[in-house]
């Protein structure tokens, strides 16, 4: 009888332990979705054309392409794993075929930390390039995302800018940009918007979208649209699908003339700051998708 009691007690303990370990395992491996997604990789996954995790190396993971040139780049703790840290540096890549063409629309998403803030309005302002899809011999590539410190409000105020250059059917260029004004200027009327965007020296999620069907480009920071509304619509709002000048090569942290050594502009410099989780999509991300990428990034997912 005593032996039977011991066996029953041991069996009950085994069941309880199995139940506890099962629950512990489930709670550790399953987190509640954010915006309907478990992680950033699920957002607009079918439209992803290029992805740089920047987790200890510069390899673009979709095409398995490594940089052909790396300048003043190290790796530090980022928003997810590690991030690339540039000390007036950059990474330049060979052509990635998937980036040669688009559906006519595109979105660039990245976590960035801009460190070359100027501390007073009269200080020299240099650009902080985040990404460029280059054009041979030209300063601005087909697509460009960068930060600047024009119109200083405070030392951490950063102006974000997205620049596009489209090849027309006759070979000529159609260009424009989306910019956030960081303060209200006297000449701005009710059609203009502005955002102080005090993200200098800290990680922020930045998205630049170009929508071909409406000829519209916009910039978002930390899930909110910050671009000047008066300057978002181009081509009168008529369709203007992206068409790239070729060849085109991706560069993280610099514009083409810095990479090829022909730069003569004092404002044009390589990046001082960090970049993490850089993604290029072949579509216009929705506001819900942008918000999800931001919230998932904050959660390290």
Tab-separated table of N, CA and C in Angstrom, residues 139-205:
chain	number	residue	atom	x	y	z
A	139	UNK	N	25.330	63.423	-58.248
A	139	UNK	CA	25.264	63.517	-56.783
A	139	UNK	C	24.082	62.714	-56.258
A	140	UNK	N	22.880	63.026	-56.749
A	140	UNK	CA	21.676	62.339	-56.279
A	140	UNK	C	21.345	61.163	-57.184
A	141	UNK	N	21.078	60.030	-56.570
A	141	UNK	CA	20.735	58.839	-57.312
A	141	UNK	C	19.263	58.789	-57.675
A	142	UNK	N	18.825	57.635	-58.167
A	142	UNK	CA	17.412	57.444	-58.492
A	142	UNK	C	16.522	57.653	-57.264
A	143	UNK	N	16.981	57.132	-56.133
A	143	UNK	CA	16.284	57.293	-54.857
A	143	UNK	C	17.294	57.636	-53.789
A	144	UNK	N	16.933	58.548	-52.898
A	144	UNK	CA	17.857	58.991	-51.858
A	144	UNK	C	17.070	59.314	-50.593
A	145	UNK	N	17.596	58.895	-49.456
A	145	UNK	CA	17.026	59.242	-48.162
A	145	UNK	C	18.136	59.811	-47.312
A	146	UNK	N	17.906	60.998	-46.742
A	146	UNK	CA	18.970	61.649	-45.982
A	146	UNK	C	18.398	62.544	-44.887
A	147	UNK	N	19.287	62.977	-44.011
A	147	UNK	CA	18.935	63.919	-42.959
A	147	UNK	C	19.800	65.161	-43.095
A	148	UNK	N	19.272	66.307	-42.647
A	148	UNK	CA	20.000	67.570	-42.707
A	148	UNK	C	19.712	68.374	-41.441
A	149	UNK	N	20.446	69.483	-41.249
A	149	UNK	CA	20.219	70.331	-40.077
A	149	UNK	C	19.913	71.771	-40.467
A	150	UNK	N	19.322	71.959	-41.655
A	150	UNK	CA	18.903	73.305	-42.049
A	150	UNK	C	17.755	73.785	-41.157
A	151	UNK	N	17.604	75.105	-41.017
A	151	UNK	CA	16.478	75.665	-40.266
A	151	UNK	C	16.461	75.239	-38.820
A	152	UNK	N	17.627	75.260	-38.176
A	152	UNK	CA	17.775	74.742	-36.825
A	152	UNK	C	16.756	75.331	-35.843
A	153	UNK	N	16.136	74.464	-35.055
A	153	UNK	CA	15.266	74.879	-33.953
A	153	UNK	C	16.005	74.684	-32.636
A	154	UNK	N	16.464	73.463	-32.413
A	154	UNK	CA	17.330	73.137	-31.283
A	154	UNK	C	18.431	72.229	-31.819
A	155	UNK	N	19.444	71.970	-31.010
A	155	UNK	CA	20.598	71.224	-31.502
A	155	UNK	C	20.256	69.795	-31.922
A	156	UNK	N	19.112	69.276	-31.468
A	156	UNK	CA	18.744	67.918	-31.862
A	156	UNK	C	17.684	67.892	-32.963
A	157	UNK	N	17.346	69.037	-33.531
A	157	UNK	CA	16.331	69.082	-34.592
A	157	UNK	C	16.940	68.635	-35.918
A	158	UNK	N	16.280	67.674	-36.567
A	158	UNK	CA	16.787	67.077	-37.795
A	158	UNK	C	15.740	67.196	-38.896
A	159	UNK	N	16.166	67.694	-40.050
A	159	UNK	CA	15.287	67.752	-41.214
A	159	UNK	C	15.490	66.485	-42.035
A	160	UNK	N	14.404	65.773	-42.333
A	160	UNK	CA	14.474	64.580	-43.164
A	160	UNK	C	14.097	64.931	-44.598
A	161	UNK	N	14.764	64.268	-45.534
A	161	UNK	CA	14.503	64.539	-46.949
A	161	UNK	C	14.590	63.245	-47.756
A	162	UNK	N	13.600	63.058	-48.635
A	162	UNK	CA	13.636	61.990	-49.619
A	162	UNK	C	13.701	62.613	-51.000
A	163	UNK	N	14.622	62.145	-51.838
A	163	UNK	CA	14.839	62.729	-53.166
A	163	UNK	C	14.682	61.643	-54.227
A	164	UNK	N	13.959	61.955	-55.319
A	164	UNK	CA	13.833	61.006	-56.422
A	164	UNK	C	14.281	61.648	-57.731
A	165	UNK	N	14.794	60.816	-58.610
A	165	UNK	CA	15.160	61.209	-59.968
A	165	UNK	C	14.632	60.132	-60.909
A	166	UNK	N	13.623	60.469	-61.717
A	166	UNK	CA	12.962	59.513	-62.597
A	166	UNK	C	13.438	59.717	-64.032
A	167	UNK	N	13.693	58.630	-64.730
A	167	UNK	CA	14.082	58.690	-66.137
A	167	UNK	C	12.827	58.700	-67.001
A	168	UNK	N	12.617	59.794	-67.725
A	168	UNK	CA	11.487	59.883	-68.632
A	168	UNK	C	11.714	59.005	-69.866
A	169	UNK	N	10.652	58.776	-70.632
A	169	UNK	CA	10.762	57.917	-71.814
A	169	UNK	C	11.742	58.468	-72.844
A	170	UNK	N	11.929	59.798	-72.873
A	170	UNK	CA	12.884	60.387	-73.822
A	170	UNK	C	14.293	60.468	-73.256
A	171	UNK	N	14.503	59.903	-72.054
A	171	UNK	CA	15.819	59.896	-71.432
A	171	UNK	C	16.105	61.081	-70.539
A	172	UNK	N	15.213	62.068	-70.509
A	172	UNK	CA	15.407	63.240	-69.654
A	172	UNK	C	15.053	62.898	-68.210
A	173	UNK	N	15.258	63.851	-67.325
A	173	UNK	CA	15.083	63.628	-65.890
A	173	UNK	C	13.876	64.364	-65.352
A	174	UNK	N	13.118	63.692	-64.476
A	174	UNK	CA	12.057	64.333	-63.706
A	174	UNK	C	12.389	64.123	-62.244
A	175	UNK	N	12.612	65.212	-61.513
A	175	UNK	CA	13.066	65.090	-60.139
A	175	UNK	C	12.225	65.862	-59.150
A	176	UNK	N	12.366	65.506	-57.895
A	176	UNK	CA	11.671	66.202	-56.827
A	176	UNK	C	12.056	65.618	-55.482
A	177	UNK	N	11.377	66.081	-54.431
A	177	UNK	CA	11.693	65.578	-53.102
A	177	UNK	C	10.525	65.769	-52.152
A	178	UNK	N	10.632	65.104	-51.016
A	178	UNK	CA	9.742	65.316	-49.887
A	178	UNK	C	10.612	65.767	-48.725
A	179	UNK	N	10.198	66.838	-48.061
A	179	UNK	CA	11.014	67.440	-47.007
A	179	UNK	C	10.135	67.785	-45.820
A	180	UNK	N	10.653	67.596	-44.617
A	180	UNK	CA	9.932	68.139	-43.474
A	180	UNK	C	10.549	69.479	-43.072
A	181	UNK	N	9.708	70.495	-42.991
A	181	UNK	CA	10.130	71.770	-42.430
A	181	UNK	C	10.138	71.619	-40.913
A	182	UNK	N	11.218	72.019	-40.261
A	182	UNK	CA	11.295	71.792	-38.822
A	182	UNK	C	10.788	72.977	-38.000
A	183	UNK	N	10.355	74.033	-38.685
A	183	UNK	CA	9.686	75.141	-37.996
A	183	UNK	C	8.829	75.904	-39.002
A	184	UNK	N	7.882	76.666	-38.507
A	184	UNK	CA	7.039	77.473	-39.379
A	184	UNK	C	7.789	78.725	-39.804
A	185	UNK	N	7.906	78.907	-41.103
A	185	UNK	CA	8.551	80.081	-41.657
A	185	UNK	C	7.488	81.143	-41.962
A	186	UNK	N	7.877	82.445	-41.991
A	186	UNK	CA	6.897	83.517	-42.221
A	186	UNK	C	6.122	83.379	-43.527
A	187	UNK	N	6.736	82.784	-44.544
A	187	UNK	CA	6.097	82.691	-45.852
A	187	UNK	C	5.147	81.508	-45.979
A	188	UNK	N	5.082	80.632	-44.974
A	188	UNK	CA	4.257	79.427	-45.064
A	188	UNK	C	2.790	79.732	-44.781
A	189	UNK	N	1.907	79.260	-45.686
A	189	UNK	CA	0.470	79.449	-45.482
A	189	UNK	C	-0.147	78.167	-44.915
A	190	UNK	N	-1.485	78.106	-44.925
A	190	UNK	CA	-2.180	76.993	-44.277
A	190	UNK	C	-1.980	75.659	-44.985
A	191	UNK	N	-1.443	75.677	-46.201
A	191	UNK	CA	-1.216	74.417	-46.912
A	191	UNK	C	0.058	73.715	-46.444
A	192	UNK	N	0.911	74.433	-45.722
A	192	UNK	CA	2.188	73.886	-45.275
A	192	UNK	C	2.068	73.269	-43.875
A	193	UNK	N	2.858	72.252	-43.633
A	193	UNK	CA	2.952	71.664	-42.303
A	193	UNK	C	4.420	71.537	-41.920
A	194	UNK	N	4.676	71.402	-40.636
A	194	UNK	CA	6.048	71.313	-40.171
A	194	UNK	C	6.119	70.409	-38.938
A	195	UNK	N	7.321	69.907	-38.670
A	195	UNK	CA	7.536	69.035	-37.516
A	195	UNK	C	8.941	69.267	-36.989
A	196	UNK	N	9.054	69.618	-35.731
A	196	UNK	CA	10.368	69.927	-35.147
A	196	UNK	C	11.326	68.746	-35.257
A	197	UNK	N	10.810	67.524	-35.181
A	197	UNK	CA	11.583	66.301	-35.429
A	197	UNK	C	12.896	66.277	-34.633
A	198	UNK	N	12.775	66.290	-33.325
A	198	UNK	CA	13.955	66.338	-32.452
A	198	UNK	C	14.492	64.930	-32.188
A	199	UNK	N	15.119	64.359	-33.220
A	199	UNK	CA	15.604	62.982	-33.141
A	199	UNK	C	17.124	62.883	-33.205
A	200	UNK	N	17.819	64.004	-33.174
A	200	UNK	CA	19.274	63.973	-33.255
A	200	UNK	C	19.899	63.170	-32.133
A	201	UNK	N	20.802	62.253	-32.484
A	201	UNK	CA	21.526	61.477	-31.486
A	201	UNK	C	20.746	60.344	-30.866
A	202	UNK	N	19.561	60.013	-31.408
A	202	UNK	CA	18.786	58.912	-30.855
A	202	UNK	C	18.195	58.087	-31.997
A	203	UNK	N	17.892	56.830	-31.731
A	203	UNK	CA	17.319	55.973	-32.752
A	203	UNK	C	15.904	56.418	-33.102
A	204	UNK	N	15.616	56.463	-34.400
A	204	UNK	CA	14.293	56.832	-34.884
A	204	UNK	C	13.977	56.000	-36.120
A	205	UNK	N	12.714	55.685	-36.304
A	205	UNK	CA	12.285	54.910	-37.467
A	205	UNK	C	11.851	55.880	-38.572
